[in-house]
Coordinates of C-alpha atoms in Angstrom, one line a residue:
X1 CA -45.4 -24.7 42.3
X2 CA -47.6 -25.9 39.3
X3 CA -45.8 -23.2 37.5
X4 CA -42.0 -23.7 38.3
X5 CA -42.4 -27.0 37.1
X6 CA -44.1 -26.2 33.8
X7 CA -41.6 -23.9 33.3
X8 CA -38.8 -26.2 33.7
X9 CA -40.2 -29.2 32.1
X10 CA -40.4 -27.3 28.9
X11 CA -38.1 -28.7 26.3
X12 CA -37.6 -25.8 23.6
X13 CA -36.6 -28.1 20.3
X14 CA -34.1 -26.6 17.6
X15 CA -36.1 -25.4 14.5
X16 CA -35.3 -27.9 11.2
X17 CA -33.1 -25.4 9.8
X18 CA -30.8 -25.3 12.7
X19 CA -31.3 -28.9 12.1
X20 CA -29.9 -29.0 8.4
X21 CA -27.3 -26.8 9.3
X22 CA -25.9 -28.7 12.4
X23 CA -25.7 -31.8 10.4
X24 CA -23.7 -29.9 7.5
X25 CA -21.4 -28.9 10.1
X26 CA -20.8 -32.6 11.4
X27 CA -20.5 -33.9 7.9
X28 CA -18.1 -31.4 6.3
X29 CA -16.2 -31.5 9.9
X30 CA -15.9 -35.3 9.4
X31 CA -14.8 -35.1 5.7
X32 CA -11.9 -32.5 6.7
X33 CA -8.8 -34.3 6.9
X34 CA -9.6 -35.8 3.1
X35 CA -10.2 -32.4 2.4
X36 CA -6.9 -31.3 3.6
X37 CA -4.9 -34.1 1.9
X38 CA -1.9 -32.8 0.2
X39 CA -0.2 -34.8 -2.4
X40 CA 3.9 -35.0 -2.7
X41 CA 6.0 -35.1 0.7
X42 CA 6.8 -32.4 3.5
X43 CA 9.9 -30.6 4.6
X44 CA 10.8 -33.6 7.0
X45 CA 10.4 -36.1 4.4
X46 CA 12.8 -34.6 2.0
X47 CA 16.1 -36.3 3.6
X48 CA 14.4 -39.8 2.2
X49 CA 14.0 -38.4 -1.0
X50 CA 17.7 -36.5 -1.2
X51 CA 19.5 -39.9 0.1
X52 CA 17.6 -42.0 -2.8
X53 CA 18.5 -39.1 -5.0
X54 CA 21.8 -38.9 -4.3
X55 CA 22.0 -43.3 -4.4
X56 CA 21.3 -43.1 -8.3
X57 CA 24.8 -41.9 -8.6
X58 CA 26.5 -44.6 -6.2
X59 CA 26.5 -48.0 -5.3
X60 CA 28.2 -48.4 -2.6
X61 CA 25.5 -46.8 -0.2
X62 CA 22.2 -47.9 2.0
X63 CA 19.2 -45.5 1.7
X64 CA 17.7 -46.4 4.6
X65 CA 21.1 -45.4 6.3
X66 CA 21.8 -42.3 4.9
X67 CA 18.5 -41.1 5.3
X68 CA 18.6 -41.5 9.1
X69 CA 22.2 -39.8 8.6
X70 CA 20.5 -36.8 6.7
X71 CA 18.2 -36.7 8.6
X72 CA 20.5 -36.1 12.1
X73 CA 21.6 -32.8 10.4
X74 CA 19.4 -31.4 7.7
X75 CA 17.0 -29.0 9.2
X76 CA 13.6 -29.2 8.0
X77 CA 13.3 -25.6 6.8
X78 CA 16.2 -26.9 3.8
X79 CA 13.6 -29.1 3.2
X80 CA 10.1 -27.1 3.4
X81 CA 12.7 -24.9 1.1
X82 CA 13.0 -27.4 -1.3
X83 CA 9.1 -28.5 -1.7
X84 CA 8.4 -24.8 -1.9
X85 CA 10.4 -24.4 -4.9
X86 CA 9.3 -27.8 -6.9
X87 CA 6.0 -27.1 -6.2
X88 CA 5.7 -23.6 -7.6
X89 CA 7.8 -25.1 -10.8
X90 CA 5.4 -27.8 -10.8
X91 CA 2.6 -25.5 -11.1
X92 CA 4.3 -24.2 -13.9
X93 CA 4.9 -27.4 -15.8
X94 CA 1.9 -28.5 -16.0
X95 CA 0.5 -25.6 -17.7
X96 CA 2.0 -27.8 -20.8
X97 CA 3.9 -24.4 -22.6
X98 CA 7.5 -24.7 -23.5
X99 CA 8.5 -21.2 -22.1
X100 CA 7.1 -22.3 -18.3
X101 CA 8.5 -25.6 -18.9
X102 CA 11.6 -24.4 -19.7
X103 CA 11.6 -22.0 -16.5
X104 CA 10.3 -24.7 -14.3
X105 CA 13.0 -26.7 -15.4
X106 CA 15.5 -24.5 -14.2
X107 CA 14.0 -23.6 -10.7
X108 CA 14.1 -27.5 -10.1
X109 CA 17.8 -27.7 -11.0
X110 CA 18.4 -24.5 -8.4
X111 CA 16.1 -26.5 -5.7
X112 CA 18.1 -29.2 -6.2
X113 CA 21.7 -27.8 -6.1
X114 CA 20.6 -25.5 -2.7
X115 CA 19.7 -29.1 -1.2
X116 CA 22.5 -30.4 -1.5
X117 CA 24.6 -27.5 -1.0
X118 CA 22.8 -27.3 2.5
X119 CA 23.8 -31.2 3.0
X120 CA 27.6 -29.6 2.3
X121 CA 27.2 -26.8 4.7
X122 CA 25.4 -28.8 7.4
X123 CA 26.6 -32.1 7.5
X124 CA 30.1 -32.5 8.0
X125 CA 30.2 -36.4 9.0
X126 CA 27.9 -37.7 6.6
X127 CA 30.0 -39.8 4.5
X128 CA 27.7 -39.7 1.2
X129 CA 29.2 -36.5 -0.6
X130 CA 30.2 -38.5 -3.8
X131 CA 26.3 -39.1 -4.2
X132 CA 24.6 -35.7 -3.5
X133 CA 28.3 -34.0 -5.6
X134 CA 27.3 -36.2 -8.3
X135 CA 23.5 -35.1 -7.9
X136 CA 24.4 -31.5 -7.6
X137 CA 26.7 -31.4 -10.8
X138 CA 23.8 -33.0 -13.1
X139 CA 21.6 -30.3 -11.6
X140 CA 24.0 -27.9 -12.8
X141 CA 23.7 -29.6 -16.4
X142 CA 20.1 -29.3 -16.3
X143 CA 20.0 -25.6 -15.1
X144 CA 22.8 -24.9 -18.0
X145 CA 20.8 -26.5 -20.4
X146 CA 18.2 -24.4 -19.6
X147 CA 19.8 -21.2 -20.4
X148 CA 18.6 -20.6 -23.5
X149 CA 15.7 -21.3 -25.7
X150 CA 18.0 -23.5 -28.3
X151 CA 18.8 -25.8 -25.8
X152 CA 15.3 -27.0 -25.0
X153 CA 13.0 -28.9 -26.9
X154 CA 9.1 -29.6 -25.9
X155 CA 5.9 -30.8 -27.1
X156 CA 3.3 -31.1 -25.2
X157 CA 3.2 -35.1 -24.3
X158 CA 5.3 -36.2 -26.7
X159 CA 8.6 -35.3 -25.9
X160 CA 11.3 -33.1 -23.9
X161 CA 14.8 -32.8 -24.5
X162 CA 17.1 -30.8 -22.9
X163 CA 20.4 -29.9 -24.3
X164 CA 19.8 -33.3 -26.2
X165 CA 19.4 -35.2 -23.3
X166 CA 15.2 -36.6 -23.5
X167 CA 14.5 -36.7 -20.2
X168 CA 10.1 -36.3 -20.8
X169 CA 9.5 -40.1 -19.6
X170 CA 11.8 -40.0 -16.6
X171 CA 10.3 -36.6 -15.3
X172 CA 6.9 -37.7 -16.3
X173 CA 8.4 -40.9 -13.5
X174 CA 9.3 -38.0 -11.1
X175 CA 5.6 -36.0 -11.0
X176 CA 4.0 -39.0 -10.7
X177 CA 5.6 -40.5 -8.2
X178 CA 5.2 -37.1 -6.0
X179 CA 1.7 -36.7 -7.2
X180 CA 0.5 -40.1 -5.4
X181 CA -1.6 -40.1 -2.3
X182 CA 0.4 -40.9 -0.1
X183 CA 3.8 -39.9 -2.0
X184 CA 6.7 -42.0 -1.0
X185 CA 9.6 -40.3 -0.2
X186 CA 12.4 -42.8 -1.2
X187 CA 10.1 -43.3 -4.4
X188 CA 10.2 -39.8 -5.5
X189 CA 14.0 -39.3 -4.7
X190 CA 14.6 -42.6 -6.9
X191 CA 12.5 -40.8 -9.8
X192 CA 14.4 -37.6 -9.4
X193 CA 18.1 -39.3 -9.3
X194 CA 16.8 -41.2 -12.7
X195 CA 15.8 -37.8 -14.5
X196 CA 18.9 -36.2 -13.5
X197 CA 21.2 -38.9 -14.1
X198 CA 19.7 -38.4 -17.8
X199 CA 21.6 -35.3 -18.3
X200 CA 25.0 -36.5 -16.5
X201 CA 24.9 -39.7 -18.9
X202 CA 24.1 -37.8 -22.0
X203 CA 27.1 -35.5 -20.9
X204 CA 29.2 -38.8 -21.1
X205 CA 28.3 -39.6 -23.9
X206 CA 29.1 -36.5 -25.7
X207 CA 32.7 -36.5 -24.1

């Protein structure tokens, strides 16, 4: 009997390595979900940022109202599409080079015209075409302008120009807006309808 309860009553204690390692574990386990903080927005936040978008071309619409609209019938995968694209032309802006810039530019224009293209396709009673038309036709400016190495001009913060229009601080505006922890969706949509709205003015202008 002595025995059984020696045997029992021993407590086996965890060596200090096993120790240091545990409490690794529990720290880096705690510190995770900073870790995993991603800057800019998700696929479900992009109908915010297309219906502010889409209000820097019209005044006559609410935000708040056409981003519960959008959001009724824009899938999620237009918008995962969407931050897929900007985020691999992001990656490429800020590499600072005027051929990459120049590129990057483009892909946003064609992220931004398949948006709103998938608002066209998809949501039939949403009553703020005029905004997202206007939005898609100064995206087709900006990918025109981007056609050809003429048409843009860059130096590494100081100045961007595309097909005369200078649009470096408004997307400057637009990547930091979607660069802040947490990004705000109606925030970066206003940033983005400001930068395009750029190349539709200067466009006027010319005419």
């Amino acid at each position: 009997l002595q025995s059984n309860f020696c045997f029992f009553s021993t407590v086996v204690l965890p060596s200090m390595p096993f120790l240091v390692m545990a409490r690794g574990l529990v720290l880096a386990l705690i510190a995770l979900p900073t870790a995993c903080a991603k800057e800019g927005l998700d696929g479900k936040e992009v109908p915010g940022l297309l219906a502010a978008a889409a209000g820097a071309f019209v005044s006559d619409r609410t935000v708040a109202d056409d981003e519960a609209a959008l959001r009724g019938c824009l899938p999620e995968s237009a918008g995962i599409a969407f931050v897929t694209r900007w985020e691999a032309a992001l990656a490429q802006m800020l590499t600072k080079k005027r051929k990459p810039m120049r590129k990057a530019l483009g892909e946003l224009a064609v992220a931004t015209i398949a948006l709103t293209q998938d608002v066209a396709s998809r949501c039939h009673q949403w009553g703020g075409s005029k905004g997202t038309d206007a939005l898609a036709d100064a995206a087709q400016l900006l990918q025109a302008g981007t056609q050809r190495n003429t048409t843009v001009t860059y130096k590494a913060m100081e100045s961007l120009t595309v097909s005369d229009a200078d649009i470096h601080k408004p997307l400057n505006a637009f990547i930091g807006a979607w660069k802040k922890d947490p990004a705000n969706a109606t925030d970066v949509g206003e940033k983005l309808g400001a930068m395009l709205k750029v190349m539709s003015t200067n466009r006027k202008n010319e005419l």
